[in-house]
PDB file of C-alpha atoms in Angstrom:
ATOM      1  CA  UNK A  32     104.589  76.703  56.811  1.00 49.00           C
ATOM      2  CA  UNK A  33     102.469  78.417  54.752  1.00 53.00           C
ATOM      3  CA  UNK A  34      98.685  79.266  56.090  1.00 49.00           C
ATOM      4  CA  UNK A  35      97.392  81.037  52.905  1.00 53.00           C
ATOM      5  CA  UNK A  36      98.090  77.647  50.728  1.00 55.00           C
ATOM      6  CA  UNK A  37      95.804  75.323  49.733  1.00 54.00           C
ATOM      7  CA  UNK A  38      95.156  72.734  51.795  1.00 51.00           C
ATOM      8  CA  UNK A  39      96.410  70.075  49.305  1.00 53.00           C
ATOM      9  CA  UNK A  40      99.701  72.179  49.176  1.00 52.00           C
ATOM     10  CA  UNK A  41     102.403  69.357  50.756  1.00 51.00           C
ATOM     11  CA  UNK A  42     105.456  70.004  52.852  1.00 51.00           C
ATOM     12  CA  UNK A  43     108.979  68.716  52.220  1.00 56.00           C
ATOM     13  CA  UNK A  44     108.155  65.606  54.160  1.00 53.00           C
ATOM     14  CA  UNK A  45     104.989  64.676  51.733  1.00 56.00           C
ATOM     15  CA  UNK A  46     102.992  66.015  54.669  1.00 57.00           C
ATOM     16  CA  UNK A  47      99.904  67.933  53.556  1.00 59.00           C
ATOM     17  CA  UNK A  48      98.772  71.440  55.156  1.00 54.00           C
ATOM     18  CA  UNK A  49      94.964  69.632  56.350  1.00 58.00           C
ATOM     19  CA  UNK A  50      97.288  66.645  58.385  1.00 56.00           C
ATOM     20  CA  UNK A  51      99.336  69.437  59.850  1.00 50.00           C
ATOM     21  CA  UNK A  52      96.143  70.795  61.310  1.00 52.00           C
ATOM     22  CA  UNK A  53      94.637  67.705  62.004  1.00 51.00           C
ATOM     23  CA  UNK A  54      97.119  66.065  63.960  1.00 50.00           C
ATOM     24  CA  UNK A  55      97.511  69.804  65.626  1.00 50.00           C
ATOM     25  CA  UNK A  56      93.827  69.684  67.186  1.00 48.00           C
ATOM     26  CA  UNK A  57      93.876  66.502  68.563  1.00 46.00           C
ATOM     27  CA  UNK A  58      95.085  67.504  71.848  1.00 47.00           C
ATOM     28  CA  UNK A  59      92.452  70.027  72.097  1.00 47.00           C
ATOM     29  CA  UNK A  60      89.532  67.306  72.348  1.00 49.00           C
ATOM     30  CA  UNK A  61      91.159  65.958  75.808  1.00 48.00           C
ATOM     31  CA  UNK A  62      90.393  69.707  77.178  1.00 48.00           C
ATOM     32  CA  UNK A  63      86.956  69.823  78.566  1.00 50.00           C
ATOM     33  CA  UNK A  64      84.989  73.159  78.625  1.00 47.00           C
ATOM     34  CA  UNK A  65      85.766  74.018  82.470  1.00 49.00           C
ATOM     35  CA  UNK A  66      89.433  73.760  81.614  1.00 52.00           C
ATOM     36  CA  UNK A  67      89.351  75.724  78.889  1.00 50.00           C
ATOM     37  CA  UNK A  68      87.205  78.512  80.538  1.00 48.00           C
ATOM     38  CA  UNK A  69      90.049  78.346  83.633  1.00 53.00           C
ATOM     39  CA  UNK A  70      93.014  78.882  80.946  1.00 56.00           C
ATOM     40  CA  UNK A  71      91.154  81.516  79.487  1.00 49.00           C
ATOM     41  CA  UNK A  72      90.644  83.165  82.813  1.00 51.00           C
ATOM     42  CA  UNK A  73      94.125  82.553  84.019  1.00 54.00           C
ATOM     43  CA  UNK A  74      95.903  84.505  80.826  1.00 50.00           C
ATOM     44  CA  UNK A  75      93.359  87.075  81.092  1.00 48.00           C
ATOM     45  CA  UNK A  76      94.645  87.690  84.885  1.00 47.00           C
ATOM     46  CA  UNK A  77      98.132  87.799  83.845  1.00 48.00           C
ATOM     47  CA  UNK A  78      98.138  90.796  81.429  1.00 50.00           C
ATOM     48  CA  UNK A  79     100.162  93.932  82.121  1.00 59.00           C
ATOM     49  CA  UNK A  80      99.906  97.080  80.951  1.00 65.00           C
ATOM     50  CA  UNK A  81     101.557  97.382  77.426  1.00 74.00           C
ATOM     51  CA  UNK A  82     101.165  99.599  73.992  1.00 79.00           C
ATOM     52  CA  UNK A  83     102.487  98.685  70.550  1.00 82.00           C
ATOM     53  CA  UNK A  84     103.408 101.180  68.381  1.00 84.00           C
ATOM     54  CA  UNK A  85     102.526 100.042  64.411  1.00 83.00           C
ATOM     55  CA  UNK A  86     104.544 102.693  61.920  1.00 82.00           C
ATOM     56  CA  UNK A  87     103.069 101.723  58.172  1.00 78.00           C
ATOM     57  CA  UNK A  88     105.299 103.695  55.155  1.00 76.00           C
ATOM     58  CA  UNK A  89     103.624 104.035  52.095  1.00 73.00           C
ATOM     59  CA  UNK A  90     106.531 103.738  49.849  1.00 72.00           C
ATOM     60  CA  UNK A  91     108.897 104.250  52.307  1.00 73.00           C
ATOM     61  CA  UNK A  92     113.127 103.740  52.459  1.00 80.00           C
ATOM     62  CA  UNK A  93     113.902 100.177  50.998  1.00 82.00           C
ATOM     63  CA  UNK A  94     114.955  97.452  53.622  1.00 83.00           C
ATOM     64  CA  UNK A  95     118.424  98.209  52.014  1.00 85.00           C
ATOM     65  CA  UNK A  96     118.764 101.502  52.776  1.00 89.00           C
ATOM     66  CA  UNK A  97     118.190 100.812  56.613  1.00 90.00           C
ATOM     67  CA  UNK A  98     119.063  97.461  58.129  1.00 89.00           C
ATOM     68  CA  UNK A  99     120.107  94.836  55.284  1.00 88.00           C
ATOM     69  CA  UNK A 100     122.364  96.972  53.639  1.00 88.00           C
ATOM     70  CA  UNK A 101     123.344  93.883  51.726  1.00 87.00           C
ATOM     71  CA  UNK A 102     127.299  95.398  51.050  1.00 86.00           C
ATOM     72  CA  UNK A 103     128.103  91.943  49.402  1.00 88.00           C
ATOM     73  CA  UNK A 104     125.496  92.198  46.937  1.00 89.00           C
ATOM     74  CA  UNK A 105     126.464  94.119  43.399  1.00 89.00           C
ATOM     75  CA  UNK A 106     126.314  97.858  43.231  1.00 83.00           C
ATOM     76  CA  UNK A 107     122.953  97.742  41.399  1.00 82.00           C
ATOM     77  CA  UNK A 108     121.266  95.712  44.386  1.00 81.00           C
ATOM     78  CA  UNK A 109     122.724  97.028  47.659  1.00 82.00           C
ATOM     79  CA  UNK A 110     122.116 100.633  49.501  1.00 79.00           C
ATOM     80  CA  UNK A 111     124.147 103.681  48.657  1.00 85.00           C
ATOM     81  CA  UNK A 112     125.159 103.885  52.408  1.00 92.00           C
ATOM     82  CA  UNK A 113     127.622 102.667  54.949  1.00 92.00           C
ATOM     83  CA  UNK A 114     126.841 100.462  57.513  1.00 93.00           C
ATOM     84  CA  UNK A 115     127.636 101.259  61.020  1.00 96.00           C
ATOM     85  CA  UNK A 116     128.363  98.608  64.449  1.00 95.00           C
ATOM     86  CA  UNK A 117     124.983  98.851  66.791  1.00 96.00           C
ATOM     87  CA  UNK A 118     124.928  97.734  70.632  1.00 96.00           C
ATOM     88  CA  UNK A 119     124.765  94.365  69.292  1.00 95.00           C
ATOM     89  CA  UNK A 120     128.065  92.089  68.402  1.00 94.00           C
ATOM     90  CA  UNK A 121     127.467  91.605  64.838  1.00 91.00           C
ATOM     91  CA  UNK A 122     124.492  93.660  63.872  1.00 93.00           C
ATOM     92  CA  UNK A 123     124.848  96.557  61.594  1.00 94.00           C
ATOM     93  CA  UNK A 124     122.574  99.248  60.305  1.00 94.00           C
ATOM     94  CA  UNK A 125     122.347 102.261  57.966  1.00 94.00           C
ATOM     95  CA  UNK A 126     125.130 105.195  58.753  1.00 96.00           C
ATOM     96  CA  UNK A 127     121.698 107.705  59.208  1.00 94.00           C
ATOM     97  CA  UNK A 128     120.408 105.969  61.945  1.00 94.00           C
ATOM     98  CA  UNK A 129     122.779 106.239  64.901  1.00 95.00           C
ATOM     99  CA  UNK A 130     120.277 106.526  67.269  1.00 93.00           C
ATOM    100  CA  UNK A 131     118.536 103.220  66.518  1.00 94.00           C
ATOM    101  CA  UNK A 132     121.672 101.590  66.553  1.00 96.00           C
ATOM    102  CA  UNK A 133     122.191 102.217  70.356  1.00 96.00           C
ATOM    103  CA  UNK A 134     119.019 100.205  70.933  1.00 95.00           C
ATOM    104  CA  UNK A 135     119.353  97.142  68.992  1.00 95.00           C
ATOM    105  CA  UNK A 136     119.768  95.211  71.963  1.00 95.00           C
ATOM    106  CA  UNK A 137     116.257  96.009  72.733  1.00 94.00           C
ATOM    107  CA  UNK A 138     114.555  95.489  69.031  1.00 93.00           C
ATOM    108  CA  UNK A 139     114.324  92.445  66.977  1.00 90.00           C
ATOM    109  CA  UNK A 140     115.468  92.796  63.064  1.00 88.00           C
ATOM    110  CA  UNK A 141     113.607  91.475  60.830  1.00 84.00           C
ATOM    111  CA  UNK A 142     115.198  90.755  57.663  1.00 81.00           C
ATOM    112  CA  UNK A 143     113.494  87.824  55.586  1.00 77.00           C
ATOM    113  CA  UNK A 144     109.913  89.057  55.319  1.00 68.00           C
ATOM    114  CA  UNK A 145     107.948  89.590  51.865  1.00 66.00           C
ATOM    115  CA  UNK A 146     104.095  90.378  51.192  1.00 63.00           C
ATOM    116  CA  UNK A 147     102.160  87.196  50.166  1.00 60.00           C
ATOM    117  CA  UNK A 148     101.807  88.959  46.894  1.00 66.00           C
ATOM    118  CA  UNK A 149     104.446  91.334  45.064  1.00 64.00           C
ATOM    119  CA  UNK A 150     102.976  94.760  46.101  1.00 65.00           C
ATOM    120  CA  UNK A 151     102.490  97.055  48.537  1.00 66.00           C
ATOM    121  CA  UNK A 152     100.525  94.690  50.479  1.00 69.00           C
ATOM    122  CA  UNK A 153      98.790  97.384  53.717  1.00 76.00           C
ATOM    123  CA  UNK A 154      96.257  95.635  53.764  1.00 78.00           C
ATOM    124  CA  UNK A 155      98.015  91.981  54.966  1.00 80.00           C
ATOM    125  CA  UNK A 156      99.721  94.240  57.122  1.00 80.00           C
ATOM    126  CA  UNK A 157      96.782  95.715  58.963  1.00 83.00           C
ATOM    127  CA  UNK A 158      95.163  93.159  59.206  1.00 85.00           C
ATOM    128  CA  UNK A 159      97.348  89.915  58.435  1.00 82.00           C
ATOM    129  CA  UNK A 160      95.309  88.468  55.922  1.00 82.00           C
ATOM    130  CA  UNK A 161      94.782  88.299  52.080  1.00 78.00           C
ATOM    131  CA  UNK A 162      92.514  90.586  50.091  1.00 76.00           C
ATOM    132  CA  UNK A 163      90.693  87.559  49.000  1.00 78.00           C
ATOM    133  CA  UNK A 164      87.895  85.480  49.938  1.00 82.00           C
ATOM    134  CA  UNK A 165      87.346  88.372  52.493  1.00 82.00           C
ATOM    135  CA  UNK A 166      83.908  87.480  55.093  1.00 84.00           C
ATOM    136  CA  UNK A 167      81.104  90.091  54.697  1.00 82.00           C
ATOM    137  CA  UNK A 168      82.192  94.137  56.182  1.00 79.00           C
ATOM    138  CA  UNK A 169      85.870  92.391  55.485  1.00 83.00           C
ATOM    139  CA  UNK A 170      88.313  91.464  58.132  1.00 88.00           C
ATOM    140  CA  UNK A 171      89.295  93.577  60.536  1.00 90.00           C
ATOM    141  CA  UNK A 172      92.683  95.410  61.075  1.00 89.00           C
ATOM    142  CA  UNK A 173      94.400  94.377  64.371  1.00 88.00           C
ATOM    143  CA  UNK A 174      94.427  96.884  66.418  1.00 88.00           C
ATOM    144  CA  UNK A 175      90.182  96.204  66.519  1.00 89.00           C
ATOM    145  CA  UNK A 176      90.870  92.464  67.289  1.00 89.00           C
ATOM    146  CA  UNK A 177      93.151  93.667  70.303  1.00 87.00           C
ATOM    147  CA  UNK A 178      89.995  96.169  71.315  1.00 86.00           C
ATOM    148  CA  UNK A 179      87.714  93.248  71.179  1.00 86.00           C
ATOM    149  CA  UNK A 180      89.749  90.530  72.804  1.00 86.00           C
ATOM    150  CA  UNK A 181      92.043  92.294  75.158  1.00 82.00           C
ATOM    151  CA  UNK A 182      89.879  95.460  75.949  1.00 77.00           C
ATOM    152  CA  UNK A 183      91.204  98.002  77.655  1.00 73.00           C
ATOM    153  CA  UNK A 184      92.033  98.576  81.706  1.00 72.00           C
ATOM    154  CA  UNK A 185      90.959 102.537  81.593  1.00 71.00           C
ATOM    155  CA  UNK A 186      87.702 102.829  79.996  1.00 67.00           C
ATOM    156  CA  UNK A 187      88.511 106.646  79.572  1.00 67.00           C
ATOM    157  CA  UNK A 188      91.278 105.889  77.255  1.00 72.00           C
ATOM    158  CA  UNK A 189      91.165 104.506  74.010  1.00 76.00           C
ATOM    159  CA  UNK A 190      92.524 100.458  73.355  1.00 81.00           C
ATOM    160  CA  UNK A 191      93.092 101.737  69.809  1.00 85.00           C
ATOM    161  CA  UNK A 192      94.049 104.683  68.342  1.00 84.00           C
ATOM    162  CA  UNK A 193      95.051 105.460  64.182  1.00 83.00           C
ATOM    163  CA  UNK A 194      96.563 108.569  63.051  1.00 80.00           C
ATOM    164  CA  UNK A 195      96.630 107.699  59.790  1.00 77.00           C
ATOM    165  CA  UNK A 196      95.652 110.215  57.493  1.00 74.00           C
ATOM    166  CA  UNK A 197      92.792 110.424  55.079  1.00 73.00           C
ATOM    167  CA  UNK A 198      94.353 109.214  51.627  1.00 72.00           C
ATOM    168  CA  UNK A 199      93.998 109.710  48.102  1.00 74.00           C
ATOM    169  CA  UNK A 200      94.846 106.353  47.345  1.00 70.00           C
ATOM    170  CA  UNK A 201      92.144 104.130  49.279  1.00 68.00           C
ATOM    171  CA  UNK A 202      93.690 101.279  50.538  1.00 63.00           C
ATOM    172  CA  UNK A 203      95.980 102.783  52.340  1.00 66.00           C
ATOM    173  CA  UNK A 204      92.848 104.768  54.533  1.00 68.00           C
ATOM    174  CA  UNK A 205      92.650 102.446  57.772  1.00 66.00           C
ATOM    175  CA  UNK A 206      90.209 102.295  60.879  1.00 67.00           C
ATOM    176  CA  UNK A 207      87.901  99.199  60.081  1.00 80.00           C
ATOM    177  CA  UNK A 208      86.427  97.165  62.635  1.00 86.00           C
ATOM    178  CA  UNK A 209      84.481  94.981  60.185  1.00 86.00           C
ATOM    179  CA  UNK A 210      82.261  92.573  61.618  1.00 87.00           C
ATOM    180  CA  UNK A 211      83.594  93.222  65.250  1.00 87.00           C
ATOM    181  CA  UNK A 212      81.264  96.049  65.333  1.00 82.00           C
ATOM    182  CA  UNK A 213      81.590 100.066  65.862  1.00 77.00           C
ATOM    183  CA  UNK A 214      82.237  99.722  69.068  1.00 76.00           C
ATOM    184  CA  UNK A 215      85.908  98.709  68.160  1.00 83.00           C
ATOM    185  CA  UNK A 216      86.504 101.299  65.577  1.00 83.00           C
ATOM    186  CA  UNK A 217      89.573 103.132  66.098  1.00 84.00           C
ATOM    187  CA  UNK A 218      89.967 106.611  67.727  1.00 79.00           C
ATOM    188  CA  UNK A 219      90.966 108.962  64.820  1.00 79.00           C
ATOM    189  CA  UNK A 220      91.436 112.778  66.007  1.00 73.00           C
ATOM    190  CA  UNK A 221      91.368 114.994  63.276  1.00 69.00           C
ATOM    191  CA  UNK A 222      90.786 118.524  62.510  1.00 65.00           C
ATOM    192  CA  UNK A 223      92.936 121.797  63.268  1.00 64.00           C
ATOM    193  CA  UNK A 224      95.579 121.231  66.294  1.00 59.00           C
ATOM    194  CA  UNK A 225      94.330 122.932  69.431  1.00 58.00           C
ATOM    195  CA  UNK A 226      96.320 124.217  72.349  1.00 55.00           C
ATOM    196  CA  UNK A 227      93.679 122.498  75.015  1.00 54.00           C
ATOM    197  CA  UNK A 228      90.902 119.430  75.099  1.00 55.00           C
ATOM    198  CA  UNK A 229      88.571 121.643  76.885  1.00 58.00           C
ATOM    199  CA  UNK A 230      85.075 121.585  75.819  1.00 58.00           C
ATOM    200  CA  UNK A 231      84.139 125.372  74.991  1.00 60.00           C
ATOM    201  CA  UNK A 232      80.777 126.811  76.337  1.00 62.00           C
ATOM    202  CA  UNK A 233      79.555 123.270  77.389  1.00 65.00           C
ATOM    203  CA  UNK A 234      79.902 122.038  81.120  1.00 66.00           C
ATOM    204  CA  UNK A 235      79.803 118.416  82.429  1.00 66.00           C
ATOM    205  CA  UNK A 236      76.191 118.656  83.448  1.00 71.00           C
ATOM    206  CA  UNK A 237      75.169 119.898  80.160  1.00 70.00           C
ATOM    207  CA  UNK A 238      77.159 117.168  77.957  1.00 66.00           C
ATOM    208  CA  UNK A 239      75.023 114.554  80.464  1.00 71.00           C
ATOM    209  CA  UNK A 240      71.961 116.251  79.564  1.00 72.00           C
ATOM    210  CA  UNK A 241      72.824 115.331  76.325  1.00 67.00           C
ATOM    211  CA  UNK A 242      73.666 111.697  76.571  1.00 66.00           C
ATOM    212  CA  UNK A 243      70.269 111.361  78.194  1.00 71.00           C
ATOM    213  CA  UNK A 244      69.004 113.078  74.954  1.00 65.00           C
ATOM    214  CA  UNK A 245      70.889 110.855  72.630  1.00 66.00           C
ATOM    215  CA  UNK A 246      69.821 107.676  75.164  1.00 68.00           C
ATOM    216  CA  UNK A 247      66.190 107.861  74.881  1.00 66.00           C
ATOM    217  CA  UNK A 248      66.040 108.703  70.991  1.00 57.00           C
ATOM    218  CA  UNK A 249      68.619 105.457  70.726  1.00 62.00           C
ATOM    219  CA  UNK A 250      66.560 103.205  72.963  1.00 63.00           C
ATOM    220  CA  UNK A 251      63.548 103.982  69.979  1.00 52.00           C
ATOM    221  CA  UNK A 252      65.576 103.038  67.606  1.00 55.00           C
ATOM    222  CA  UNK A 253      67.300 100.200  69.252  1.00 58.00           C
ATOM    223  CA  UNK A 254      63.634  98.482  69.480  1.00 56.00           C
ATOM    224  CA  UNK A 255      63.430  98.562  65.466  1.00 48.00           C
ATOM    225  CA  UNK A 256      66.717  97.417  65.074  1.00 55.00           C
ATOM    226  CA  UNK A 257      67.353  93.649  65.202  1.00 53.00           C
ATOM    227  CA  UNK A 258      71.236  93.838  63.545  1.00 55.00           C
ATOM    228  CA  UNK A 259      72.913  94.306  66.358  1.00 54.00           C
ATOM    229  CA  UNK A 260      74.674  98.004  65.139  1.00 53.00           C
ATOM    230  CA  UNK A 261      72.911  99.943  67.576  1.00 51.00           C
ATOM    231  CA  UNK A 262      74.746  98.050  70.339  1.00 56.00           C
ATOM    232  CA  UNK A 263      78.348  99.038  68.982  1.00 56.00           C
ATOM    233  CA  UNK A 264      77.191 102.189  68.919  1.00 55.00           C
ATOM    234  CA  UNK A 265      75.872 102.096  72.210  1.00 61.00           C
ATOM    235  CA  UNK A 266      79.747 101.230  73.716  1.00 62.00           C
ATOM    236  CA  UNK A 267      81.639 103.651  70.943  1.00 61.00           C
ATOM    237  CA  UNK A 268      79.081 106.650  72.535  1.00 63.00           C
ATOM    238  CA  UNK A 269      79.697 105.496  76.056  1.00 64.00           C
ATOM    239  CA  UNK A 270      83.149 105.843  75.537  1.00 64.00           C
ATOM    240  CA  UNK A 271      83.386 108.720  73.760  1.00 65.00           C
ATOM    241  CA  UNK A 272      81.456 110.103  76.989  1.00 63.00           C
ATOM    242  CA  UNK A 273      83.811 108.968  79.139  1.00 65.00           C
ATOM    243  CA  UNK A 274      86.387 110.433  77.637  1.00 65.00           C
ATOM    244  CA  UNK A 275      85.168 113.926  77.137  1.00 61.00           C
ATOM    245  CA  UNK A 276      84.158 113.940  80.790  1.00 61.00           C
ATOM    246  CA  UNK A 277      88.054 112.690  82.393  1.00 64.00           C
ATOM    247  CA  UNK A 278      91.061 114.166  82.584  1.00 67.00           C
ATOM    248  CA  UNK A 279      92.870 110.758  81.314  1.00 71.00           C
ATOM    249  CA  UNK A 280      93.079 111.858  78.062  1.00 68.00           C
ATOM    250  CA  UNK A 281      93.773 115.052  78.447  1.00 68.00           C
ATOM    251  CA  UNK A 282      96.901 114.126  80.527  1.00 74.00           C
ATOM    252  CA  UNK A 283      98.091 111.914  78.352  1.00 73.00           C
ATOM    253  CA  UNK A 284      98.278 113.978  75.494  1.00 71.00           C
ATOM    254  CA  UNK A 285      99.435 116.851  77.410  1.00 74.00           C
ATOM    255  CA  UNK A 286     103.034 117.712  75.087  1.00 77.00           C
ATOM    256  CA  UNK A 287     103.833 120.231  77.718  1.00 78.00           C
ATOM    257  CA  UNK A 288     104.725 117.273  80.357  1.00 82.00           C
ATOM    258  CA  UNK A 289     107.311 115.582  78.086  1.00 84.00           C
ATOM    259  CA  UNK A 290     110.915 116.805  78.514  1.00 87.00           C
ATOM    260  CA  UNK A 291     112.698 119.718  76.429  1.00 87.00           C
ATOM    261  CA  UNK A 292     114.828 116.964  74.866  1.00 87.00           C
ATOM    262  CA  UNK A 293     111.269 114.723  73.594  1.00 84.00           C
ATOM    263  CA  UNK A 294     110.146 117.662  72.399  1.00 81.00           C
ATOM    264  CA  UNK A 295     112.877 118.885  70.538  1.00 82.00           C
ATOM    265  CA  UNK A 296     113.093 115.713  68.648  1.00 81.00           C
ATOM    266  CA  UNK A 297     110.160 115.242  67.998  1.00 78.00           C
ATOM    267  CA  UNK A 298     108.369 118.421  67.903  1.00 73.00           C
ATOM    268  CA  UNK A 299     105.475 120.534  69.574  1.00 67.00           C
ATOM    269  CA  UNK A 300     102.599 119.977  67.933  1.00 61.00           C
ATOM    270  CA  UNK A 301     102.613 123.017  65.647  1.00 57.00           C
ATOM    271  CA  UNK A 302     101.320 122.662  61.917  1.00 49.00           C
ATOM    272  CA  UNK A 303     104.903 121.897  60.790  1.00 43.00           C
ATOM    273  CA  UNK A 304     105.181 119.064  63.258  1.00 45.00           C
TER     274      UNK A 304
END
């Protein structure tokens, strides 16, 4: 099935995309309002604690050079590597990444996807869409949808966070929330790396002098401002100021509590790393 064709598009079985649809919301008109409201509720209860991890490479290795070596296609086609067994009967992967390999039980290979369109195609990857026929502000990527929907159960730590670093080439710079608002724009450290989070020369009481500050200047402007932006940037302060005031975040991006091995591998935050 294909949701970015035209609607008069027809399957094999002379079935159009707009009768797919149709005969897919009919069961929804038997739900009345209270049940859906209880399903909603229900899901919402059942949600655990998890994090996805989304790596994007810009012109990165070719799917042959990592997991579909293709070794039966000709020379000019397939990967200039071997392919070696994983924990998997029947799975193989690239000779450079043993590591991987011993966890293939626990990932799912994915070898039959293509971009809608025959590029480099971030953007339907961010935010799983076209660039076309885009709403007003755009869509939004999403790891804002998951901020808006799904929230997050700490408000001292961030429900999305983008490391992604300022481009040259502009589509690949991320952190939009679009029309969701500012409130679910993405936290994006940047600047020099420092050895500590601690706020130099400025104690708590202070920083909530401040936010008083900022609170009654905002409330003035808030009263001449019918679009709704100052209320995203009412939540995006508040949680800014509940971060800089906990120790959440600063514990959970404390490098020096991961284990000589984690750190080894993957380095120690220093300029090279």
């Amino acid at each position: 099935m294909n949701i970015f064709g035209k609607s008069s598009d027809r399957f094999c079985d002379g079935h159009s995309r707009r009768q797919f649809l149709k005969a897919g919301s009919l069961g929804l008109g038997g739900l009345a309002l209270p049940d859906l409201l209880r399903a909603e509720a229900m899901s919402a209860a059942g949600g655990s604690n998890k994090s996805v991890i989304m790596i994007y490479l810009p012109g990165g290795p070719p799917h042959q050079d990592m997991y579909d070596l293709k070794m039966d296609a000709p020379s000019e086609i397939r990967g200039e590597f071997r392919p070696i067994s994983t924990s998997v009967a029947g799975i193989q992967i690239c000779e450079h990444l043993p590591q991987i390999a011993k966890l293939a039980d626990k990932l799912a290979f994915i070898r039959t996807m293509v971009g809608a369109k025959d590029r480099h195609e971030s953007f339907q990857c961010m935010t799983g869409r076209l660039n076309e026929r885009t709403p007003p502000g755009g869509w939004p990527e999403f790891g804002s949808v998951v901020s808006k929907l799904q929230g997050t159960k700490d408000a001292t730590l961030s429900s999305y966070v983008n490391l992604s670093p300022k481009m040259r080439h502009a589509p690949y710079n991320f952190g939009k929330p679009s029309f969701l608002g500012f409130g679910h724009t993405p936290f994006m450290p940047s600047g020099d790396i420092m050895s500590d989070m601690v706020l130099q020369g400025i104690t708590s009481d202070r920083l909530a002098s401040r936010k008083k500050l900022l609170e009654s200047v905002d409330r003035f402007r808030r009263d001449i401002d019918k679009s709704g932006v100052m209320e995203g940037l009412d939540s995006f302060q508040s949680r800014a100021f509940e971060i800089l005031t906990s120790s959440r975040m600063l514990e959970a991006l404390d490098v020096s509590k991961e284990p000589t091995s984690v750190k080894e591998r993957y380095g120690n935050g220093t300029d090279k790393e």
